[in-house]
Every structure is written in C-alpha cells, then in structure tokens.
Amino acid sequence: MPLRLHNTLTKRVEDFVASDPSHVTFYTCGPTVYDDAHIGNFRSFLAADVLRRFLESPLCTIRDAKGNVHVEPRRVTHVMNITDVGHMTDDAEGGESGEDRMAVAGRRLLEAKKAGTLPAGVEVNPQDPYQIARFYEGRFREDARALGLKVIIDGDTDPSRTPRATESIEGMIAVIQRLFERGHAYQVGEPGQRVVYFDVRSFPGYGALSGNSLDSLKEGEGGRVQAAHQSQKRSPADFLLWKEDSSHIMKWKSPWGEGYPGWHIECTAMSVSRLRAKEGTLTPEALSRLAMRADEPIIDVHSGGEDNIFPHHECEIAQSCGAFGTAGNGGVGHDTPSFARMWFHPRFLLVEGTKMSKSKGNFFTARDLFARGVEPAALRLELIRTHYRANANFTMQGLEDSARMVGRWRRVAEAHAAGPDEAALRARVHAEHPICAAFAAAMHDDLNVAQGIGAINSWLNGLGAPTAEDSAAIRAIDEVLGVLGLARGQTRETEIGVFAAGVAPDPDLEALLRERRDARARKDFATSDRIRDEFARRGLAIKDMAGGRVEVRRA
C-alpha cells in the first residue's frame, strides 16, 4: 500500500501525492529564534524529519498525480525557515499586536548579562537584534544537529535550505506588490503610519484549513480581534503584510515606507523562492512573475505544529494562492491549488500529563536534558514514538524506556558490523526481511511510528542470536527513525559513581549508592541486594569498581 497521510486541509487520510514522485518538495515552519527551542517544538520538527526520512527510504512507495505507484529512489528538497523578525508577541490578531519577539529576547539577555548568568564565553550585544538572532539560531542548530534533524544538517552546506527572514525581505516585498496587482492587498494610514493588509474577502477559500468562518472571525471569536485595531480594516480578519514603523527594532525600506514585514508573508516568500527553483533561490523579479498551474500546488507537503494551523497557515494559503494562483482558482479544495497539496500538523506535547509551563517546573529544552546526561538518541526516540496525530505525553519514565530501547537496538545493529557488501545486503533486507515489511506497512498507514516500533520490539522479543541480515534490517529501519547514528553521551563521574553514557547522575541514584555502600560496610547484604534490585527495576545495572566507586549503566 502506498503512503497514506492525514491532510489537515481535507480532514481525511488520503494518498500522499507528489507532482514529481522522484523529487518531493517539503516546507517546514521553523523556529522564531528569540529563545531556546523546547521539546514541544522539537516534537513537531522531528515528526516532519521522520516523514522526510521515510519519503527518502527505499521502504516507501507513493503515488504521482495520475495515481501511478512510484517505488524508485527519490530525493526530498526540504526547507525550514529561520524567523528572526516580524513575529510579534500577540501573533493571533492579524500579526500586528504586541512587540517583536527579538526585543523580548534582548531584554532577557540583558538581564542575564547583568546577573552574570550568560554561558561562559558568550559575547552577545543585547541591544543588537542581529546578534540576538544569531545567538539563539546557533543554539537551535546545535540542538537540532544533536537530534539528527536533516534539514538543519542540509543547511550547513546549503544555506538556501534554512533561509532567514531578514535575508528574504526583497522577496516578501515582491510578493506583496503582486498581491496589490491582483486586488488582494490594500494600504491604510497616513505616511509615517502606513499599514498593508491582506483582504481576506478577496479569497473565498479563507478558513478552509482551520474551519474558521469569516462570520465567526468578524464577531471576534476567541478574543482574537480587538475593536481598537479594526477601524481601518475592511474586515476584522484581514492580516498584516507590511507595517511602516521607523522606530521598530529591525526595519527596511519599501514602497509603503520604512518598516517590517508581517509574520505570515515571510513563509510564503521563503518557501516559494527556494522550492520553485531548481537550484538556489528565485530572484525577487522571478518571484513576481511566478504562476502556479490550476492542477499543481507549489509545494507537495507543508508541516508545522498544530498551533500554526490558524492563523499562520490559513494566511499562508490565502496570500500564496492570491499571489501565484491562476485566474479562477481562488478557492481551496481537494482538486484546486492550496499552495501545498498536503498539510501535516503534529499535535501538542504534554509533560507528565499537563501542559508544559515554566511556572509548573515541567518546561524542558533539549539542552536542559542533554545537560542532565540524557542521550540525544533517547530524547529523539521519546519525541517521535507516539503517533503524530495524538498528544504525546513526555515523562521521565518514558525517556528511560526509550533509552533502553535504543540500547537494545544498538546491540542488534552492532552484532554484525557493516561490511563491503552492505549495500547489497541492505537492498536484500529491504525487499525480503519480514521486519522491514512490517515496519513499512505501519509507516505507510498514516506514518504510524508507534505501530512500527511495536513491530520492532515484538520481533526482537523472539530473536535469538542476530544474523547479519537482522543487523542490516535494524540499520535499514534506523535510516527512517534516525536514532542509532546520533552521538553517544559521555561517561560522567562523581565521588561515588561512574555513570555510563545516557545515565544521569541524579541525587536519587547517588543516595541509593551511598546507602548501599553503608549497608555493605556493616555487612547488611539484604539491604545491598534490595538496592541492586531497585536499580534493576529502573532498567539499570551496577558494578563495583576498584577504589570503591560503582559503575552505573543501562541494563
């Protein structure tokens, strides 16, 4: 069965179709680099990464626009933007309220600098928005590489795969000018206070992605619309394309005055200019002439977290179809262009059953967890192993379970090292090994990673000594899951323990080790054995070392 995937636009699971099945175009809404990305952000990014890896895998088959099944090798051009301007703190209300998040980041860094809490060796001017952006972008890229996010790795050698908003302003201006020409944009305000809006009433399909009707938005449903901002708009739902503001933290010249772009227009310009170019990016002039055919969306698949559905992705569809659609295709539907053919939205991440919150103490960034000794492979597996259309519940116990799975898979993969015949062996297991078939069947069914992982573990439960084919099979599957090739953690030593990679030396474990040491000193072997059993219950093995310390590793 070829790949079937849930399409947010059509609200159903349907065949994944690519205009050119040998070359899939994929756009992911990336981070706003005003703070470190948290694990909820990475849950969405990694779900897109798994989809991209599966599309590239020989295990995956898809259909072309004529319904033909494509099983040949394919490449994926995957682009993820870096938003470093124009994303306001109140992004729901047309994109113009609140303040730029880069200004918020500047205050936070200034406070950290005054308090002496900036990381050692960091030199960043909290009043320079470009330095702020590069600081947080660099940290995001470090975390993303550690977690195996391929689009960021691509961007290390091809910067057009990870375009920055601040470097794409001319393209945004070209798209806005096109929207004026086609009657989708209008300007309000006097010189010095000019604002450009998208006229949502000019696009009949507005609301198809999210289900928000213009009537409900007109009434200000959900507190999204404030009366003070509506006096100049044609419709309360009209959203910002450009705002003249010479006092803004970052600003550029435009036909509508010196100012900055709206958040939504950024992704249209960055995605289209890269994904419609065979190499590099389209020039602003070429972008201004682009038109999409009535039967061919610009992008095959577009992803983002479910919080991007409205207003961000709804607005992207409207402005992109408005700028590049052919006459008469202003609507949105299964058979009419919608900017992207497939919309992929992973759901939110909970932590220990509740919404992640700094005030609750359950807010984690990837680097927080790495600093605690968590292996990137374990964190990646924990974030991808729940079906993308279900809310994932991140727990420390789940993280421990994922670490054990990684260790188990590694032992099978490393039982027979890859040799000179690896390519032929890999091709054989792709075609013949039962676990590859079971895993592929799960993944073709709406990217069911949870079912695929269940199949792997059931297979391992009945596996004796792994054969070379078994080792090659788990390596082939890992090309999709992407966990086994990640850097392993470092051994960490304390006064009483030597903690192997992937085991954090937390106070609870150290207290148990001290209790066991004291019990052994008084020859209380029953207590010593009970503590060893407690480590085993937690999936850990301990071993006494010379000098009195204890090695702690995964069982």
Coordinates of C-alpha atoms in Angstrom, one line a residue:
M1 CA 0.0 0.0 0.0
P2 CA 1.5 3.4 -0.9
L3 CA 1.8 6.0 1.8
R4 CA -1.4 7.5 3.1
L5 CA -1.3 10.5 5.4
H6 CA -3.8 12.7 7.1
N7 CA -4.3 16.0 5.3
T8 CA -5.4 18.9 7.6
L9 CA -6.9 20.7 4.6
T10 CA -9.2 17.9 3.5
K11 CA -9.7 16.5 7.1
R12 CA -9.1 12.9 6.0
V13 CA -6.4 10.3 5.5
E14 CA -5.5 10.1 1.8
D15 CA -2.8 9.0 -0.6
F16 CA 0.4 11.1 -0.4
V17 CA 0.7 12.5 -3.9
A18 CA 3.7 14.3 -5.3
S19 CA 3.8 16.3 -8.5
D20 CA 7.1 14.7 -9.3
P21 CA 7.3 11.4 -7.3
S22 CA 11.1 11.3 -7.8
H23 CA 11.5 14.7 -6.2
V24 CA 9.3 15.7 -3.3
T25 CA 9.2 19.4 -2.2
F26 CA 8.7 19.9 1.6
Y27 CA 8.5 23.0 3.7
T28 CA 8.5 23.2 7.5
C29 CA 7.7 26.2 9.5
G30 CA 10.8 26.6 11.6
P31 CA 11.7 28.4 14.9
T32 CA 11.5 32.0 15.9
V33 CA 15.0 32.4 17.3
Y34 CA 14.3 34.5 20.3
D35 CA 14.8 31.7 22.9
D36 CA 15.9 28.1 23.1
A37 CA 13.6 25.7 21.4
H38 CA 11.7 23.5 23.9
I39 CA 10.9 19.8 23.5
G40 CA 7.4 20.6 22.2
N41 CA 8.9 22.5 19.3
F42 CA 11.2 19.6 18.6
R43 CA 8.4 17.1 18.7
S44 CA 6.9 18.8 15.7
F45 CA 10.2 19.3 13.9
L46 CA 11.2 15.6 14.4
A47 CA 7.8 14.3 13.2
A48 CA 8.5 16.2 9.9
D49 CA 12.0 14.8 9.9
V50 CA 10.7 11.2 10.2
L51 CA 8.2 11.9 7.3
R52 CA 11.1 13.2 5.2
R53 CA 13.3 10.3 6.0
F54 CA 10.6 7.8 5.2
L55 CA 9.9 9.5 1.8
E56 CA 13.6 9.1 1.0
S57 CA 13.7 5.5 2.1
P58 CA 13.5 2.5 -0.3
L59 CA 10.8 1.2 2.0
C60 CA 8.4 3.9 1.0
T61 CA 6.1 4.0 -2.1
I62 CA 4.0 6.9 -3.1
R63 CA 1.6 7.9 -5.9
D64 CA 2.1 10.5 -8.6
A65 CA -0.6 13.0 -9.7
K66 CA -2.0 10.4 -12.1
G67 CA -2.4 7.7 -9.5
N68 CA 0.6 5.7 -10.6
V69 CA 2.6 4.0 -7.8
H70 CA 6.2 5.1 -7.5
V71 CA 8.8 2.8 -5.9
E72 CA 12.0 4.1 -7.3
P73 CA 14.6 6.1 -5.2
R74 CA 13.6 9.7 -4.7
R75 CA 15.0 12.8 -3.2
V76 CA 13.4 15.3 -0.9
T77 CA 14.2 19.0 -1.1
H78 CA 13.3 20.1 2.5
V79 CA 13.3 23.7 3.6
M80 CA 12.9 25.2 7.1
N81 CA 12.8 28.9 7.7
I82 CA 14.5 30.8 10.5
T83 CA 12.2 33.6 11.7
D84 CA 14.3 36.4 13.0
V85 CA 12.0 39.4 12.5
G86 CA 8.3 40.2 12.5
H87 CA 6.9 37.5 14.8
M88 CA 5.0 39.6 17.4
T89 CA 4.1 38.5 20.9
D90 CA 0.4 38.6 20.0
D91 CA 0.6 36.6 16.8
A92 CA -3.1 35.7 16.7
E93 CA -4.5 39.2 16.0
G94 CA -3.6 39.8 12.4
G95 CA 0.1 39.7 13.2
E96 CA 0.4 43.4 14.3
S97 CA -0.1 43.4 18.1
G98 CA 2.4 43.3 20.9
E99 CA 6.1 43.7 20.3
D100 CA 8.7 41.9 18.2
R101 CA 9.9 38.8 20.0
M102 CA 13.5 39.8 19.2
A103 CA 13.0 42.8 21.5
V104 CA 11.8 40.5 24.3
A105 CA 14.9 38.3 23.8
G106 CA 17.1 41.4 24.1
R107 CA 15.7 42.3 27.5
R108 CA 16.1 38.7 28.7
L109 CA 19.8 38.6 27.5
L110 CA 20.4 42.0 29.1
E111 CA 19.1 40.7 32.4
A112 CA 21.3 37.6 32.1
K113 CA 24.3 39.7 31.3
K114 CA 23.8 41.9 34.3
A115 CA 23.3 38.8 36.5
G116 CA 26.4 37.1 35.1
T117 CA 24.3 34.1 34.0
L118 CA 25.2 34.1 30.3
P119 CA 27.0 30.8 29.3
A120 CA 30.8 31.0 29.6
G121 CA 32.5 32.5 26.5
V122 CA 29.3 34.0 25.1
E123 CA 29.6 37.6 23.7
V124 CA 26.3 39.0 22.5
N125 CA 25.1 42.6 22.5
P126 CA 21.5 42.5 23.9
Q127 CA 20.7 45.7 22.0
D128 CA 21.7 44.3 18.6
P129 CA 18.8 42.2 17.2
Y130 CA 21.0 40.5 14.7
Q131 CA 23.4 39.3 17.3
I132 CA 20.5 38.1 19.4
A133 CA 19.1 36.2 16.5
R134 CA 22.4 34.6 15.6
F135 CA 23.0 33.6 19.2
Y136 CA 19.7 31.7 19.5
E137 CA 19.9 30.4 16.0
G138 CA 23.3 28.9 16.8
R139 CA 21.9 27.2 19.9
F140 CA 19.0 25.9 17.9
R141 CA 21.2 24.5 15.2
E142 CA 23.4 22.8 17.8
D143 CA 20.4 21.1 19.4
A144 CA 18.9 20.2 16.1
R145 CA 22.1 18.6 14.8
A146 CA 22.4 16.6 18.1
L147 CA 18.9 15.3 17.4
G148 CA 19.6 14.4 13.8
L149 CA 17.3 17.0 12.1
K150 CA 18.3 16.5 8.5
V151 CA 17.1 19.8 7.2
I152 CA 19.4 21.7 9.6
I153 CA 22.3 19.4 8.6
D154 CA 21.4 20.2 4.9
G155 CA 21.5 23.9 5.8
D156 CA 25.2 23.6 7.0
T157 CA 26.3 23.1 3.4
D158 CA 23.3 24.7 1.5
P159 CA 22.1 27.8 3.3
S160 CA 19.1 28.1 1.0
R161 CA 17.6 25.1 2.9
T162 CA 17.3 27.2 6.1
P163 CA 16.6 30.7 4.9
R164 CA 16.4 33.6 7.3
A165 CA 13.6 36.1 7.2
T166 CA 15.9 39.1 7.5
E167 CA 17.7 37.9 4.3
S168 CA 14.5 37.5 2.3
I169 CA 12.9 40.9 2.6
E170 CA 13.1 41.8 -1.1
G171 CA 11.2 38.6 -2.0
M172 CA 8.5 39.5 0.6
I173 CA 8.1 43.0 -1.0
A174 CA 7.8 41.4 -4.5
V175 CA 5.0 39.1 -3.2
I176 CA 3.2 42.0 -1.6
Q177 CA 3.4 44.0 -4.8
R178 CA 1.9 41.0 -6.7
L179 CA -0.9 40.9 -4.2
F180 CA -1.6 44.6 -4.8
E181 CA -1.7 44.0 -8.6
R182 CA -4.2 41.2 -8.1
G183 CA -6.5 43.0 -5.8
H184 CA -5.7 41.1 -2.6
A185 CA -3.8 43.8 -0.7
Y186 CA -4.6 47.4 0.4
Q187 CA -2.9 50.2 2.3
V188 CA -4.3 52.3 5.1
G189 CA -2.9 55.1 7.2
E190 CA -1.0 58.3 6.5
P191 CA 2.7 58.5 5.6
G192 CA 4.7 57.5 8.7
Q193 CA 1.9 55.2 9.9
R194 CA 1.0 53.2 6.8
V195 CA -0.1 49.6 7.1
V196 CA -0.6 47.0 4.3
Y197 CA -3.3 44.3 4.9
F198 CA -4.4 41.2 3.0
D199 CA -8.1 41.5 2.2
V200 CA -9.5 38.1 3.2
R201 CA -12.8 38.7 1.5
S202 CA -10.9 38.6 -1.8
F203 CA -10.0 35.0 -1.2
P204 CA -13.2 32.8 -1.0
G205 CA -11.3 29.8 0.4
Y206 CA -10.2 31.6 3.6
G207 CA -11.0 29.4 6.6
A208 CA -10.9 26.0 4.7
L209 CA -7.8 24.8 6.6
S210 CA -8.8 25.7 10.1
G211 CA -12.6 25.7 9.8
N212 CA -12.8 29.3 11.0
S213 CA -15.5 31.1 9.0
L214 CA -15.3 34.8 8.3
D215 CA -18.5 35.3 10.2
S216 CA -17.1 33.9 13.4
L217 CA -13.9 35.9 13.0
K218 CA -15.9 39.1 12.4
E219 CA -17.5 38.6 15.8
G220 CA -14.1 38.4 17.4
E221 CA -14.5 34.8 18.5
G222 CA -11.9 33.6 20.9
G223 CA -10.7 37.1 21.7
R224 CA -8.6 37.2 18.5
V225 CA -10.0 40.6 17.4
Q226 CA -9.9 43.9 19.4
A227 CA -12.1 46.8 18.4
A228 CA -9.2 49.3 18.6
H229 CA -7.4 47.7 15.7
Q230 CA -10.4 47.2 13.4
S231 CA -11.3 50.8 12.4
Q232 CA -9.1 50.9 9.3
K233 CA -9.6 47.3 8.2
R234 CA -12.1 46.2 5.6
S235 CA -12.7 43.0 7.6
P236 CA -11.7 42.2 11.1
A237 CA -9.9 39.1 9.8
D238 CA -7.6 41.0 7.5
F239 CA -4.0 40.3 8.4
L240 CA -0.7 42.3 8.3
L241 CA 1.6 42.2 5.3
W242 CA 3.7 45.2 6.0
K243 CA 3.8 47.9 8.7
E244 CA 5.6 51.2 8.4
D245 CA 7.4 51.9 11.7
S246 CA 10.7 53.8 11.7
S247 CA 11.1 53.0 15.4
H248 CA 10.9 49.2 15.1
I249 CA 13.9 47.2 16.3
M250 CA 14.5 46.0 12.7
K251 CA 13.3 47.9 9.6
W252 CA 13.7 48.1 5.8
K253 CA 12.7 50.4 3.1
S254 CA 9.7 49.5 1.0
P255 CA 7.1 51.2 -1.3
W256 CA 4.9 51.6 1.8
G257 CA 7.5 53.2 4.0
E258 CA 10.4 52.1 6.2
G259 CA 9.2 49.2 8.4
Y260 CA 8.9 45.5 8.7
P261 CA 7.0 42.5 7.2
G262 CA 4.2 40.6 8.8
W263 CA 5.0 37.1 10.1
H264 CA 2.8 35.3 7.6
I265 CA 4.3 36.8 4.4
E266 CA 7.7 35.6 5.4
C267 CA 7.0 31.9 4.9
T268 CA 5.4 32.4 1.5
A269 CA 8.4 34.2 0.2
M270 CA 11.0 31.9 1.7
S271 CA 9.2 28.6 0.7
V272 CA 8.3 29.6 -2.8
S273 CA 11.6 31.2 -3.7
R274 CA 13.5 28.0 -2.8
L275 CA 11.2 25.2 -3.7
R276 CA 10.2 26.5 -7.1
A277 CA 13.9 27.0 -8.1
K278 CA 15.8 24.1 -9.5
E279 CA 18.9 25.3 -7.7
G280 CA 19.5 28.2 -5.2
T281 CA 16.6 30.6 -4.9
L282 CA 14.4 32.6 -7.2
T283 CA 15.2 36.3 -7.6
P284 CA 12.5 38.8 -6.4
E285 CA 11.9 39.5 -10.1
A286 CA 11.3 35.9 -10.9
L287 CA 9.1 35.5 -7.9
S288 CA 7.0 38.4 -9.0
R289 CA 6.3 36.6 -12.4
L290 CA 5.6 33.1 -11.0
A291 CA 2.2 31.5 -11.5
M292 CA 1.1 28.0 -10.4
R293 CA -1.0 25.8 -12.7
A294 CA -4.5 25.1 -11.7
D295 CA -3.7 21.4 -11.3
E296 CA -0.3 21.8 -9.4
P297 CA 0.2 23.2 -6.0
I298 CA 3.5 25.0 -5.4
I299 CA 4.7 22.6 -2.6
D300 CA 4.0 18.9 -2.1
V301 CA 3.9 18.9 1.7
H302 CA 3.9 21.7 4.3
S303 CA 4.3 21.0 8.0
G304 CA 4.1 22.8 11.3
G305 CA 2.8 22.4 14.8
E306 CA -1.0 22.3 15.3
D307 CA -0.8 25.9 16.7
N308 CA 0.3 27.0 13.2
I309 CA -3.0 26.0 11.6
F310 CA -4.6 29.3 12.5
P311 CA -3.8 31.9 11.8
H312 CA -0.4 31.3 10.3
H313 CA -1.0 28.5 7.7
E314 CA -4.5 29.8 6.9
C315 CA -2.9 33.1 6.0
E316 CA -0.1 31.5 4.0
I317 CA -2.7 29.7 1.8
A318 CA -4.6 32.9 1.1
Q319 CA -1.6 35.1 0.3
S320 CA 0.2 32.4 -1.7
C321 CA -2.8 31.4 -3.8
G322 CA -3.6 35.1 -4.2
A323 CA -0.1 35.9 -5.4
F324 CA 0.6 32.9 -7.6
G325 CA -2.7 31.2 -8.4
T326 CA -4.1 31.3 -11.9
A327 CA -7.4 33.1 -12.7
G328 CA -10.4 31.4 -11.2
N329 CA -8.6 29.2 -8.7
G330 CA -9.1 31.4 -5.7
G331 CA -10.9 28.7 -3.8
V332 CA -9.4 25.8 -1.9
G333 CA -10.4 22.2 -2.2
H334 CA -9.1 18.7 -2.9
D335 CA -8.8 19.4 -6.6
T336 CA -7.8 23.1 -6.6
P337 CA -4.4 24.5 -5.6
S338 CA -3.9 25.3 -2.0
F339 CA -0.2 26.4 -2.0
A340 CA 0.7 22.9 -0.6
R341 CA -1.0 19.7 -1.6
M342 CA -0.6 18.1 1.8
W343 CA -0.7 19.8 5.2
F344 CA 0.9 17.9 8.0
H345 CA 0.4 19.0 11.6
P346 CA 1.7 17.0 14.6
R347 CA -0.2 17.6 17.8
F348 CA 1.0 19.2 21.1
L349 CA 3.3 17.7 23.6
L350 CA 2.3 17.3 27.3
V351 CA 4.8 16.8 30.1
E352 CA 3.7 14.3 32.8
G353 CA 0.1 14.7 31.6
T354 CA -0.1 18.5 31.8
K355 CA 0.7 21.5 29.6
M356 CA 4.4 22.4 29.7
S357 CA 4.9 25.5 31.8
K358 CA 7.9 27.2 33.4
S359 CA 5.8 28.0 36.5
K360 CA 5.0 24.4 36.9
G361 CA 8.6 23.3 36.7
N362 CA 7.9 21.0 33.8
F363 CA 9.4 23.1 31.0
F364 CA 12.3 21.5 29.2
T365 CA 14.6 22.5 26.4
A366 CA 16.6 19.9 24.6
R367 CA 19.8 21.3 26.0
D368 CA 18.4 21.2 29.5
L369 CA 18.0 17.4 29.1
F370 CA 21.4 16.9 27.4
A371 CA 23.0 18.7 30.4
R372 CA 21.4 16.1 32.7
G373 CA 23.1 13.3 30.8
V374 CA 20.2 12.4 28.5
E375 CA 21.4 10.9 25.3
P376 CA 20.2 12.6 22.1
A377 CA 19.1 9.2 20.7
A378 CA 16.8 8.6 23.8
L379 CA 15.3 12.0 23.6
R380 CA 14.7 11.7 19.8
L381 CA 13.0 8.3 20.2
E382 CA 10.9 9.6 23.1
L383 CA 9.7 12.5 21.0
I384 CA 8.8 10.5 17.8
R385 CA 7.4 7.3 19.2
T386 CA 3.8 8.5 19.7
H387 CA 1.6 8.8 16.7
Y388 CA 1.9 12.4 15.4
R389 CA -1.9 12.9 15.5
A390 CA -2.1 12.1 19.2
N391 CA -1.0 14.3 22.0
A392 CA 2.4 12.9 23.2
N393 CA 3.0 12.7 26.9
F394 CA 6.6 13.2 27.8
T395 CA 7.6 11.6 31.0
M396 CA 10.9 10.8 32.7
Q397 CA 9.9 7.1 32.8
G398 CA 9.1 7.2 29.1
L399 CA 12.6 8.7 28.5
E400 CA 14.1 5.8 30.5
D401 CA 12.1 3.3 28.4
S402 CA 13.3 5.0 25.2
A403 CA 16.9 4.8 26.4
R404 CA 16.6 1.1 27.0
M405 CA 15.1 0.6 23.5
V406 CA 18.0 2.5 21.9
G407 CA 20.4 0.2 23.8
R408 CA 18.6 -2.9 22.7
W409 CA 18.5 -1.9 19.1
R410 CA 22.2 -0.9 19.1
R411 CA 23.2 -4.3 20.3
V412 CA 21.4 -5.9 17.3
A413 CA 22.7 -3.4 14.8
E414 CA 26.3 -3.8 16.1
A415 CA 26.2 -7.6 16.3
H416 CA 27.4 -7.7 12.7
A417 CA 29.3 -4.6 11.5
A418 CA 28.5 -3.2 8.1
G419 CA 31.0 -4.6 5.6
P420 CA 31.9 -4.1 2.0
D421 CA 28.7 -5.9 0.9
E422 CA 26.5 -3.6 3.0
A423 CA 24.7 -2.0 0.0
A424 CA 23.7 -5.4 -1.5
L425 CA 22.8 -6.7 1.9
R426 CA 20.7 -3.6 2.7
A427 CA 18.9 -4.0 -0.7
R428 CA 18.1 -7.6 0.1
V429 CA 16.7 -6.9 3.6
H430 CA 14.6 -4.0 2.2
A431 CA 12.9 -6.4 -0.2
E432 CA 12.9 -9.6 1.9
H433 CA 13.3 -9.2 5.6
P434 CA 9.9 -9.6 7.5
I435 CA 10.6 -6.8 10.0
C436 CA 11.3 -4.3 7.2
A437 CA 7.9 -5.3 5.6
A438 CA 6.1 -5.0 9.0
F439 CA 7.7 -1.6 9.7
A440 CA 7.0 -0.3 6.2
A441 CA 3.3 -1.4 6.5
A442 CA 2.9 0.6 9.7
M443 CA 4.6 3.7 8.2
H444 CA 2.5 3.6 5.1
D445 CA -0.6 3.7 7.3
D446 CA -0.5 7.4 8.2
L447 CA 3.1 7.4 9.4
N448 CA 2.2 5.1 12.3
V449 CA 5.6 5.2 14.1
A450 CA 4.1 3.7 17.3
Q451 CA 2.9 0.6 15.5
G452 CA 6.3 0.3 13.7
I453 CA 8.2 0.5 16.9
G454 CA 5.9 -2.1 18.4
A455 CA 6.6 -4.4 15.5
I456 CA 10.4 -4.0 16.0
N457 CA 10.2 -4.8 19.7
S458 CA 7.9 -7.8 19.2
W459 CA 10.4 -9.1 16.6
L460 CA 13.3 -8.6 19.0
N461 CA 11.5 -10.5 21.8
G462 CA 11.6 -13.6 19.6
L463 CA 15.0 -13.1 18.2
G464 CA 17.9 -15.3 19.2
A465 CA 21.4 -14.5 18.1
P466 CA 21.1 -11.8 15.4
T467 CA 22.2 -12.7 11.9
A468 CA 24.0 -10.3 9.5
E469 CA 20.6 -9.8 7.9
D470 CA 19.0 -8.9 11.2
S471 CA 21.7 -6.3 11.9
A472 CA 21.3 -4.9 8.4
A473 CA 17.5 -4.8 8.8
I474 CA 17.6 -2.7 12.0
R475 CA 20.1 -0.4 10.4
A476 CA 17.8 0.0 7.4
I477 CA 14.9 0.9 9.6
D478 CA 17.0 3.3 11.5
E479 CA 17.5 5.3 8.3
V480 CA 13.9 6.3 8.9
L481 CA 13.9 6.6 12.7
G482 CA 17.3 8.2 12.9
V483 CA 18.4 7.3 16.4
L484 CA 21.3 4.9 16.2
G485 CA 23.7 7.2 14.4
L486 CA 23.5 10.0 16.9
A487 CA 26.4 10.9 19.1
R488 CA 26.5 9.0 22.3
G489 CA 26.7 10.7 25.7
Q490 CA 29.8 11.0 27.8
T491 CA 30.6 8.9 30.9
R492 CA 30.2 11.2 34.0
E493 CA 32.0 10.6 37.2
T494 CA 31.1 11.6 40.8
E495 CA 32.5 10.9 44.2
I496 CA 30.7 7.6 44.4
G497 CA 29.6 6.6 40.9
V498 CA 30.7 6.3 37.3
F499 CA 27.6 6.9 35.2
A500 CA 27.8 5.5 31.7
A501 CA 26.6 7.5 28.7
G502 CA 22.8 8.1 28.8
V503 CA 22.6 7.7 32.6
A504 CA 22.3 11.0 34.5
P505 CA 24.0 11.1 38.0
D506 CA 20.9 12.4 39.7
P507 CA 20.7 12.8 43.6
D508 CA 18.3 10.0 44.0
L509 CA 20.7 7.4 42.4
E510 CA 23.6 8.8 44.3
A511 CA 21.7 8.5 47.6
L512 CA 21.0 4.8 46.8
L513 CA 24.6 4.2 46.0
R514 CA 25.7 5.7 49.4
E515 CA 23.0 3.7 51.2
R516 CA 24.3 0.5 49.5
R517 CA 27.9 1.4 50.4
D518 CA 27.0 1.9 54.1
A519 CA 25.0 -1.4 54.1
R520 CA 27.9 -3.3 52.7
A521 CA 30.3 -1.8 55.2
R522 CA 28.1 -3.2 58.0
K523 CA 27.6 -6.5 56.1
D524 CA 23.9 -5.9 55.6
F525 CA 23.8 -7.8 52.4
A526 CA 20.0 -8.0 52.3
T527 CA 19.8 -4.2 52.0
S528 CA 22.6 -4.2 49.5
D529 CA 20.7 -6.7 47.3
R530 CA 17.5 -4.8 47.7
I531 CA 19.2 -1.7 46.4
R532 CA 20.7 -3.6 43.5
D533 CA 17.2 -4.8 42.7
E534 CA 15.9 -1.3 42.8
F535 CA 18.5 -0.3 40.2
A536 CA 17.4 -3.2 38.1
R537 CA 13.8 -2.2 38.4
R538 CA 14.8 1.2 36.9
G539 CA 16.5 -0.5 34.0
L540 CA 20.0 0.0 35.4
A541 CA 22.9 -2.4 36.2
I542 CA 25.5 -1.6 38.8
K543 CA 29.1 -3.0 39.1
D544 CA 31.6 -2.4 41.8
M545 CA 34.9 -0.9 40.7
A546 CA 38.3 -0.6 42.1
G547 CA 38.7 2.3 44.6
G548 CA 35.1 1.9 46.0
R549 CA 33.1 3.6 43.2
V550 CA 30.2 1.9 41.4
E551 CA 29.6 1.8 37.6
V552 CA 26.0 2.5 36.7
R553 CA 24.8 1.7 33.1
R554 CA 21.7 0.7 31.3
A555 CA 20.8 -3.0 31.7

